[in-house]
mmCIF file of C-alpha atoms in Angstrom:
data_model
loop_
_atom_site.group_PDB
_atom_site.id
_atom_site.type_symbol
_atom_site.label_atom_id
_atom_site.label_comp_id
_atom_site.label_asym_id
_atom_site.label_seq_id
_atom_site.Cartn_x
_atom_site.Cartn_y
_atom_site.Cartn_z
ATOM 1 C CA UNK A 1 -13.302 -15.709 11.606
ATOM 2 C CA UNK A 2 -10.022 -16.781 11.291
ATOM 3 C CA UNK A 3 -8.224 -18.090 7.822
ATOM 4 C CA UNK A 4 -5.144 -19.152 6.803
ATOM 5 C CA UNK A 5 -3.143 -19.255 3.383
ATOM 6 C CA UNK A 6 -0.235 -20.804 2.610
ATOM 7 C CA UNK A 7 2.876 -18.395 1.042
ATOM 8 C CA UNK A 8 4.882 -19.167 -1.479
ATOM 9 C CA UNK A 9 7.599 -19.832 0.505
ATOM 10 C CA UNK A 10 5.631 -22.890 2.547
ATOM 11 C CA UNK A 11 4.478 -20.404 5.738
ATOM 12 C CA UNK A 12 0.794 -20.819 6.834
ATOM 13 C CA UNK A 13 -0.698 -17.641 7.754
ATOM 14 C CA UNK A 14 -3.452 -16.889 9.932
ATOM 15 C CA UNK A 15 -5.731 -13.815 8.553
ATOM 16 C CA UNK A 16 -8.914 -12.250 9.492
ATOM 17 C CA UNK A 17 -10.052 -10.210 6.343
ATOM 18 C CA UNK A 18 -13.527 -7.977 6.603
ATOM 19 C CA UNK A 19 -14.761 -7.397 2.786
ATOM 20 C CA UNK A 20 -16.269 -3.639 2.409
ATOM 21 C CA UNK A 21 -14.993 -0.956 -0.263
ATOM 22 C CA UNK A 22 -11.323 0.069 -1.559
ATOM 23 C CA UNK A 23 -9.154 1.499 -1.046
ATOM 24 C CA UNK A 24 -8.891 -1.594 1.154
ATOM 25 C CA UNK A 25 -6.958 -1.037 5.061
ATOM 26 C CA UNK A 26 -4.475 -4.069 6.235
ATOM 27 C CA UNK A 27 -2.998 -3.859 9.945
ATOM 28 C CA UNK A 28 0.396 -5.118 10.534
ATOM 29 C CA UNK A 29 1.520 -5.686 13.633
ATOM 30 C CA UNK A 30 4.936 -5.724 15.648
ATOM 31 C CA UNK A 31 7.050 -7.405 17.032
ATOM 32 C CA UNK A 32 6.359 -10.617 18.923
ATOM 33 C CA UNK A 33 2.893 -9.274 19.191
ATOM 34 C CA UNK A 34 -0.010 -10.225 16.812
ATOM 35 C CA UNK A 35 -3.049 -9.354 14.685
ATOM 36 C CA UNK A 36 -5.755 -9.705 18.192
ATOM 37 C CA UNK A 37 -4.060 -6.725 19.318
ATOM 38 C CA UNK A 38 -6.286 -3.536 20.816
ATOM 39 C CA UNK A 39 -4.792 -1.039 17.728
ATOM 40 C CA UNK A 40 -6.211 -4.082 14.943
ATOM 41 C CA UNK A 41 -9.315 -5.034 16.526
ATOM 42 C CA UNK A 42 -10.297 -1.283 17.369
ATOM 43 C CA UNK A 43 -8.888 -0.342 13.592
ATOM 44 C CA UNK A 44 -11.297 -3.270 12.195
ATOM 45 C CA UNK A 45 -14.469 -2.364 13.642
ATOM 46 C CA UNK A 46 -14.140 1.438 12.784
ATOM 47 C CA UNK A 47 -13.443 0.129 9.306
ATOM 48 C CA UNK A 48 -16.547 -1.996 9.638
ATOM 49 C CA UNK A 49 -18.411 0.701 10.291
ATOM 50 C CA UNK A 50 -17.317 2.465 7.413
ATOM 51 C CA UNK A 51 -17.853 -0.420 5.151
ATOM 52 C CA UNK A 52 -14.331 -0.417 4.224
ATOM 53 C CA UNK A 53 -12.501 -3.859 3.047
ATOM 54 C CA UNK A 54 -10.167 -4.975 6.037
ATOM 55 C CA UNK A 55 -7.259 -7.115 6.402
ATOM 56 C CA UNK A 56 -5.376 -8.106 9.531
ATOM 57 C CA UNK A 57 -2.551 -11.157 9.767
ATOM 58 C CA UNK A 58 -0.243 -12.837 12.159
ATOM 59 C CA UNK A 59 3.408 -13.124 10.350
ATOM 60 C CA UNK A 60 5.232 -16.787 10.871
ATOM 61 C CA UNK A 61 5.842 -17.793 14.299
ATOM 62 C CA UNK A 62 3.073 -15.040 15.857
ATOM 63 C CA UNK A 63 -0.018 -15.621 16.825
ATOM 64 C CA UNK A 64 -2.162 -17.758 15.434
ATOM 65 C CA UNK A 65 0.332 -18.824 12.404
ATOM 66 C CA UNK A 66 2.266 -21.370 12.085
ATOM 67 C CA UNK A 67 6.091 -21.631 12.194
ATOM 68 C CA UNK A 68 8.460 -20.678 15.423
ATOM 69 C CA UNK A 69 9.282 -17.296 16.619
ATOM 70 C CA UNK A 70 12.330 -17.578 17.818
ATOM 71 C CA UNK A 71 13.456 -19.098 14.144
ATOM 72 C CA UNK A 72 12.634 -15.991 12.200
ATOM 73 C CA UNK A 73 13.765 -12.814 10.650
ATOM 74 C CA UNK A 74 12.222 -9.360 9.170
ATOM 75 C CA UNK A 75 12.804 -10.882 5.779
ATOM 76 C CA UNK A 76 10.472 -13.897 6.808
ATOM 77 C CA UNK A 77 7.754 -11.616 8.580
ATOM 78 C CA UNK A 78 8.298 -9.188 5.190
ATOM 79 C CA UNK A 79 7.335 -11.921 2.958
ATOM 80 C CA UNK A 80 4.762 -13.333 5.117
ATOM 81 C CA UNK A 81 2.513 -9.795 4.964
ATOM 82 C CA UNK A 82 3.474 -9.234 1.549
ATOM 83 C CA UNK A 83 2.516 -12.758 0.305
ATOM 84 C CA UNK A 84 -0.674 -12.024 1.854
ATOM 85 C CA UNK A 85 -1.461 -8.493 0.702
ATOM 86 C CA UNK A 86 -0.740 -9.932 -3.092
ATOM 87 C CA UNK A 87 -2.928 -12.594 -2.937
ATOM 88 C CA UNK A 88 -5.891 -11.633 -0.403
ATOM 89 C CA UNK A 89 -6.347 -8.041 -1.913
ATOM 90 C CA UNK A 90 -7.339 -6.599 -4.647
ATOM 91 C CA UNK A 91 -5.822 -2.887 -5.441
ATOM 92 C CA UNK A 92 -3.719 -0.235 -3.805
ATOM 93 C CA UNK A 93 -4.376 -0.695 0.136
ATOM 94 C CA UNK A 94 -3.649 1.754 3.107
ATOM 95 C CA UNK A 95 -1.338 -0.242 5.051
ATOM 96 C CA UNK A 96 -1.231 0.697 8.786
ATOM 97 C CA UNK A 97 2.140 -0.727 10.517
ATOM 98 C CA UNK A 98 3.007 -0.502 14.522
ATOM 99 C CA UNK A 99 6.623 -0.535 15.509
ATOM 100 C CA UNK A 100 7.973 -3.459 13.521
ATOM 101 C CA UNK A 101 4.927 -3.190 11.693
ATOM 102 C CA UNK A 102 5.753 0.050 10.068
ATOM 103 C CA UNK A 103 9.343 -1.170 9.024
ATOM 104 C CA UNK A 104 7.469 -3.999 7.237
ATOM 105 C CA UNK A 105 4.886 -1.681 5.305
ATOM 106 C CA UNK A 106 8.271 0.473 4.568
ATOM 107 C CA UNK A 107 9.545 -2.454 2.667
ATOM 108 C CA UNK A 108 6.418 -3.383 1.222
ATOM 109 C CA UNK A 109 6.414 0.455 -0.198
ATOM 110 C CA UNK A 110 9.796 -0.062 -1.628
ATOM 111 C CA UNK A 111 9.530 -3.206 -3.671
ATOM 112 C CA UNK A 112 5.793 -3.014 -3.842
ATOM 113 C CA UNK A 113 4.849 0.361 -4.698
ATOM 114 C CA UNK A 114 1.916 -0.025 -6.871
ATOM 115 C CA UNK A 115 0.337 -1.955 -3.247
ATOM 116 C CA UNK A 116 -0.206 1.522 -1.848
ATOM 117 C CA UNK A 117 -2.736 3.856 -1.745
ATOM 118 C CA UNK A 118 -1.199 5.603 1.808
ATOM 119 C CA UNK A 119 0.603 5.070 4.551
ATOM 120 C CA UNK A 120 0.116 5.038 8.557
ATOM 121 C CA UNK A 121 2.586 3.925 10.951
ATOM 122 C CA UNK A 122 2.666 3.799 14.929
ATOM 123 C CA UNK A 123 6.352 3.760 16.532
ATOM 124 C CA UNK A 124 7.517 2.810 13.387
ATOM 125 C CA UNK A 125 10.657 0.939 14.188
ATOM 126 C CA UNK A 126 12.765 0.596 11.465
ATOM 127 C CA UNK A 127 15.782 -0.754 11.366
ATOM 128 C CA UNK A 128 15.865 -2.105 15.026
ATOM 129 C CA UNK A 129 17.580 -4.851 14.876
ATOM 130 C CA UNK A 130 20.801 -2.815 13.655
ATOM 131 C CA UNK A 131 20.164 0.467 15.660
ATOM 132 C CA UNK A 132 18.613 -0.817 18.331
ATOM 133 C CA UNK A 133 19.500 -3.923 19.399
ATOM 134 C CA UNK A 134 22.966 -4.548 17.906
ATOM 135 C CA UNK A 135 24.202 -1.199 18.526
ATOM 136 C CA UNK A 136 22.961 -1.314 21.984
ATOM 137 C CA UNK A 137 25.295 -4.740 22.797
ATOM 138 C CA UNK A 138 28.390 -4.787 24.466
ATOM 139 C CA UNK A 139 31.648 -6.468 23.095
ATOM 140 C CA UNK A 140 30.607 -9.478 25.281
ATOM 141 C CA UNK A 141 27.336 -9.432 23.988
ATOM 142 C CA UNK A 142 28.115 -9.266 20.590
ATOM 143 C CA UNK A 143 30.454 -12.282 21.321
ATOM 144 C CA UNK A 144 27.626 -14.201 23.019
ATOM 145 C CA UNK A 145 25.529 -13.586 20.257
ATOM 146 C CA UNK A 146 28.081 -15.181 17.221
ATOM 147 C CA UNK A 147 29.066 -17.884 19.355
ATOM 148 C CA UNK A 148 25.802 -19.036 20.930
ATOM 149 C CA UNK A 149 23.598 -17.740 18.348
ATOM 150 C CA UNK A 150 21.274 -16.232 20.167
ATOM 151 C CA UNK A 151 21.013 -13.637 23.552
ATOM 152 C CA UNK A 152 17.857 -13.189 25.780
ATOM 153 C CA UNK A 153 17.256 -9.636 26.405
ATOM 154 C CA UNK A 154 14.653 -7.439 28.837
ATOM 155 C CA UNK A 155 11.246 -7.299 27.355
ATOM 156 C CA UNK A 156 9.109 -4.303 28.990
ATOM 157 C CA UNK A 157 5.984 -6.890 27.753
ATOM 158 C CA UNK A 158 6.932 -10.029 30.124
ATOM 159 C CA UNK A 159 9.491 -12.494 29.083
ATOM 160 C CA UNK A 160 12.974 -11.627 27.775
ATOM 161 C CA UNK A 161 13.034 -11.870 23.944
ATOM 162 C CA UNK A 162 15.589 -14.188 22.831
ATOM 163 C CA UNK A 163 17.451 -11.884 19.610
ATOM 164 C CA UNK A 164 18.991 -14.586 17.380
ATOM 165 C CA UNK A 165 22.168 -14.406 15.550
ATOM 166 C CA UNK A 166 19.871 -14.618 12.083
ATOM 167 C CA UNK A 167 17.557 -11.819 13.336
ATOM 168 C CA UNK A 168 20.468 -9.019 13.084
ATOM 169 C CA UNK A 169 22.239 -11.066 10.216
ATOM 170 C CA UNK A 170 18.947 -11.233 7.933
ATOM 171 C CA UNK A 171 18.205 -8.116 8.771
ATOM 172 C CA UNK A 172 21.425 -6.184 7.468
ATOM 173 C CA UNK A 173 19.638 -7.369 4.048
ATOM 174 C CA UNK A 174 16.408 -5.233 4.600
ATOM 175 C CA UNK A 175 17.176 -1.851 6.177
ATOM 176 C CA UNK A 176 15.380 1.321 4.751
ATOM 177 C CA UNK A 177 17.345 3.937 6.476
ATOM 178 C CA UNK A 178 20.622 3.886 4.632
ATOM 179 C CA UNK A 179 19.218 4.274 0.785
ATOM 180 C CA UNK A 180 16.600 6.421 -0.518
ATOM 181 C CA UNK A 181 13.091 5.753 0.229
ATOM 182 C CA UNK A 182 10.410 7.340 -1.929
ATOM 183 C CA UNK A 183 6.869 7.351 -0.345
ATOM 184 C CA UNK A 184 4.842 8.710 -3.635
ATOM 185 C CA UNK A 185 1.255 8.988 -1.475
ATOM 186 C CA UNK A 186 0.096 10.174 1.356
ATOM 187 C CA UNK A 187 2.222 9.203 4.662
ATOM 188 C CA UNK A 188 1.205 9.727 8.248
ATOM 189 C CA UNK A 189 3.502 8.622 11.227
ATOM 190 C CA UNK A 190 2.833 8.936 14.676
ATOM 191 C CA UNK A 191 4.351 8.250 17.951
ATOM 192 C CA UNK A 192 4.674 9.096 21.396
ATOM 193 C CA UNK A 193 7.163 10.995 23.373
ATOM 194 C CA UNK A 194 6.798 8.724 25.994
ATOM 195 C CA UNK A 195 8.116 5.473 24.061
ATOM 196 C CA UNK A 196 10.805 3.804 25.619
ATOM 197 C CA UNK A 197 11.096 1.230 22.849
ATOM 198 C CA UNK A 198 11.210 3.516 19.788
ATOM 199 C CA UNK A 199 12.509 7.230 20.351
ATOM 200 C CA UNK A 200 11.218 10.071 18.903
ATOM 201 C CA UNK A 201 14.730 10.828 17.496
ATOM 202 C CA UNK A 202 13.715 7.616 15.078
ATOM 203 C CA UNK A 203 10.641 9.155 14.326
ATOM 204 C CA UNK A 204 12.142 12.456 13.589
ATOM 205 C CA UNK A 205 14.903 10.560 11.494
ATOM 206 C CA UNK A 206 12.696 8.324 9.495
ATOM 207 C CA UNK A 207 10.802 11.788 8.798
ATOM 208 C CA UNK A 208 13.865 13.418 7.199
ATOM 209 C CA UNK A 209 15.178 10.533 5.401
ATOM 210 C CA UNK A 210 12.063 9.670 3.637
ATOM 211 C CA UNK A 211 10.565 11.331 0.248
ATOM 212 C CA UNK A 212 7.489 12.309 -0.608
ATOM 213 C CA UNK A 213 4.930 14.932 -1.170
ATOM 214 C CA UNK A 214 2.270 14.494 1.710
ATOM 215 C CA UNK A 215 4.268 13.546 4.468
ATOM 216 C CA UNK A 216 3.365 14.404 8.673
ATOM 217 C CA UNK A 217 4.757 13.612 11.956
ATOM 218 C CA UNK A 218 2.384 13.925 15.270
ATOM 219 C CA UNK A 219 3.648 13.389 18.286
ATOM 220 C CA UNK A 220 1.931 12.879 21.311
ATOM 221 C CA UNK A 221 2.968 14.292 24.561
ATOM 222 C CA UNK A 222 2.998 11.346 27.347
ATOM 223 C CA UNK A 223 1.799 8.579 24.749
ATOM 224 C CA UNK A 224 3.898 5.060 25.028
ATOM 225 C CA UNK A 225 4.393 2.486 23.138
ATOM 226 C CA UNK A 226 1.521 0.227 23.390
ATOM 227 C CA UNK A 227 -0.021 3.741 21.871
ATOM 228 C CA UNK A 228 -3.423 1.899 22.870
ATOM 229 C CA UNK A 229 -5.410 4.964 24.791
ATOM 230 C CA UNK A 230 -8.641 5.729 23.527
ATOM 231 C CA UNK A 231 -7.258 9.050 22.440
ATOM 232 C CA UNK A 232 -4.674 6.915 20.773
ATOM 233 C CA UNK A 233 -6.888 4.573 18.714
ATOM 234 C CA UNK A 234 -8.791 7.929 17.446
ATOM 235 C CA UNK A 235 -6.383 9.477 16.494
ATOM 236 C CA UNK A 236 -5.163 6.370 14.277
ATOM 237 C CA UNK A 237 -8.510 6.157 13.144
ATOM 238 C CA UNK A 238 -8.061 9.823 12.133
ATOM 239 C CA UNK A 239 -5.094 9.515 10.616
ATOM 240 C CA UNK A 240 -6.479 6.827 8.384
ATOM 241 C CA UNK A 241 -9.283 8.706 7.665
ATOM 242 C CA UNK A 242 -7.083 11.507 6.424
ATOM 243 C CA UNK A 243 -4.714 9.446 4.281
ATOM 244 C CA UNK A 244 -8.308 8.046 2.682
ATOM 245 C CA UNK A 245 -9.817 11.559 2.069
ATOM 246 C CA UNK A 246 -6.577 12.574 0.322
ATOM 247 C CA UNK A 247 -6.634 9.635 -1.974
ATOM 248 C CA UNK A 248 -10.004 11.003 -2.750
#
C-alpha cells in the first residue's frame, strides 16, 4: 500500500515500505522511471520472502509523488530519497540504485555514511547530466539550452525527455566523479555490455575512482539497460544477498 511523507523541504513522497528484519533494503530508481518498476517489485517480494524490512519511493515529480518532472534536479531527487531513508528507517540500510538511482545512493554514501550497511547499483549513472548529456551537445545545443532553458532529446523509453537548463546547472553541485569517494562496506555494481544509455567504460570508471575494501564489477554479456531479464533480477537478488552475508 502506498504512503506518502512530506520532506523537509515541502516535497510529498509516495513510498511503499515492507517491515521485516535489518539490515533493512531501499530501491531507488532512475531516471524518469519510478518505484512500480520490474527491478523494485521483483527486489520487494524476494525481500518478503526473506522477511527482510523493505523500502521503495518515487522521488518529486515521478510516479506517484507529487511535484513536476520536468522542474527538477539530482539535488531535488537526492534529498527526496534521503529525506525518506532518515525518517522511514531505522539503521544502516543496503541501498540498491539503477542508473540514476545509483548516482543518488553514491551521494547518499558520501554525506550519509553511517546510512549504509552495503551497496548495489545497476547502470549506475553517475554524473550524466555532465558526461552524458552536456558533453554530448553541440555548440547549438548548448545555446538552445541557456537561452530557452530547456532541449527535448531522444528517449529509447518513448517520449523525448525535455533536459532543463537547471538539470545540468544543479547538477555541477553534486557530481561524485571528480573528488574522492570512499565506499567503507561492501559495494557491488553491475551492468550490461549491451547498455546503450550507460557504457561500460562508466562502469569501469566509477570502479577505479571509487575506494573501498570489498568492491566488484560484473558485467553481463548482451544485458541492456532495462537489466530486467529473469537472469537479471537474480542476479540482483544475488548480489544483495552477498552484500548481506558479508555484513554478517
Amino acid at each position: 500500500m502506498t504512503d506518502f511523507i512530506t520532506t523537509p523541504e515541502g516535497r510529498r513522497i509516495a513510498y511503499v515500505p515492507t517491515a521485516g528484519a535489518g539490515p533493512g533494503i531501499v530501491f531507488l530508481h532512475g531516471f524518469k522511471s519510478d518505484m512500480e518498476g520490474t527491478k523494485a517489485v521483483a527486489l520487494e517480494a524476494w525481500a518478503r520472502a526473506q522477511g527482510r524490512a523493505f523500502l521503495r519511493l518515487d522521488y518529486s515529480g515521478h510516479g506517484a509523488s507529487d511535484g513536476v518532472f520536468e522542474e527538477g534536479a539530482i539535488g531535488d531527487w537526492f534529498e527526496d530519497a534521503r529525506d525518506a531513508i532518515l525518517a522511514l528507517t531505522e539503521g544502516p540500510q543496503v541501498l540498491v540504485g539503477s542508473s540514476m538511482g545509483g548516482w543518488i545512493a553514491l551521494l547518499i554514501a558520501r554525506h550519509h555514511p553511517e546510512k549504509l550497511a552495503g551497496l548495489v547499483t545497476i547502470a549506475a549513472a553517475p554524473d550524466f547530466t555532465e558526461d552524458g548529456y552536456w558533453a554530448s551537445f553541440d555548440k547549438d545545443q548548448r545555446r538552445e539550452l541557456e537561452q530557452v532553458g530547456h532541449i527535448d532529446v531522444p528517449s529509447d523509453y518513448g517520449d523525448p525527455y525535455r533536459i532543463t537548463r537547471r538539470l545540468i546547472n544543479e547538477g555541477r553541485n553534486r557530481l561524485v566523479l571528480r573528488s574522492p569517494l570512499d565506499l567503507p562496506f561492501p559495494v557491488r555494481f553491475l551492468q550490461g555490455t549491451a547498455d546503450t544509455a550507460v557504457s561500460v567504460e562508466t562502469a569501469l570508471r566509477l570502479l577505479d575512482h571509487a575506494t573501498g575494501p570489498d568492491m566488484r564489477l560484473t558485467l553481463v554479456k548482451g544485458a541492456d539497460h532495462r537489466f530486467s531479464e529473469p537472469d537479471d533480477l537474480a542476479l540482483i537478488e544475488s548480489a544483495v544477498a552477498e552484500v548481506l552475508a558479508r555484513i554478517g
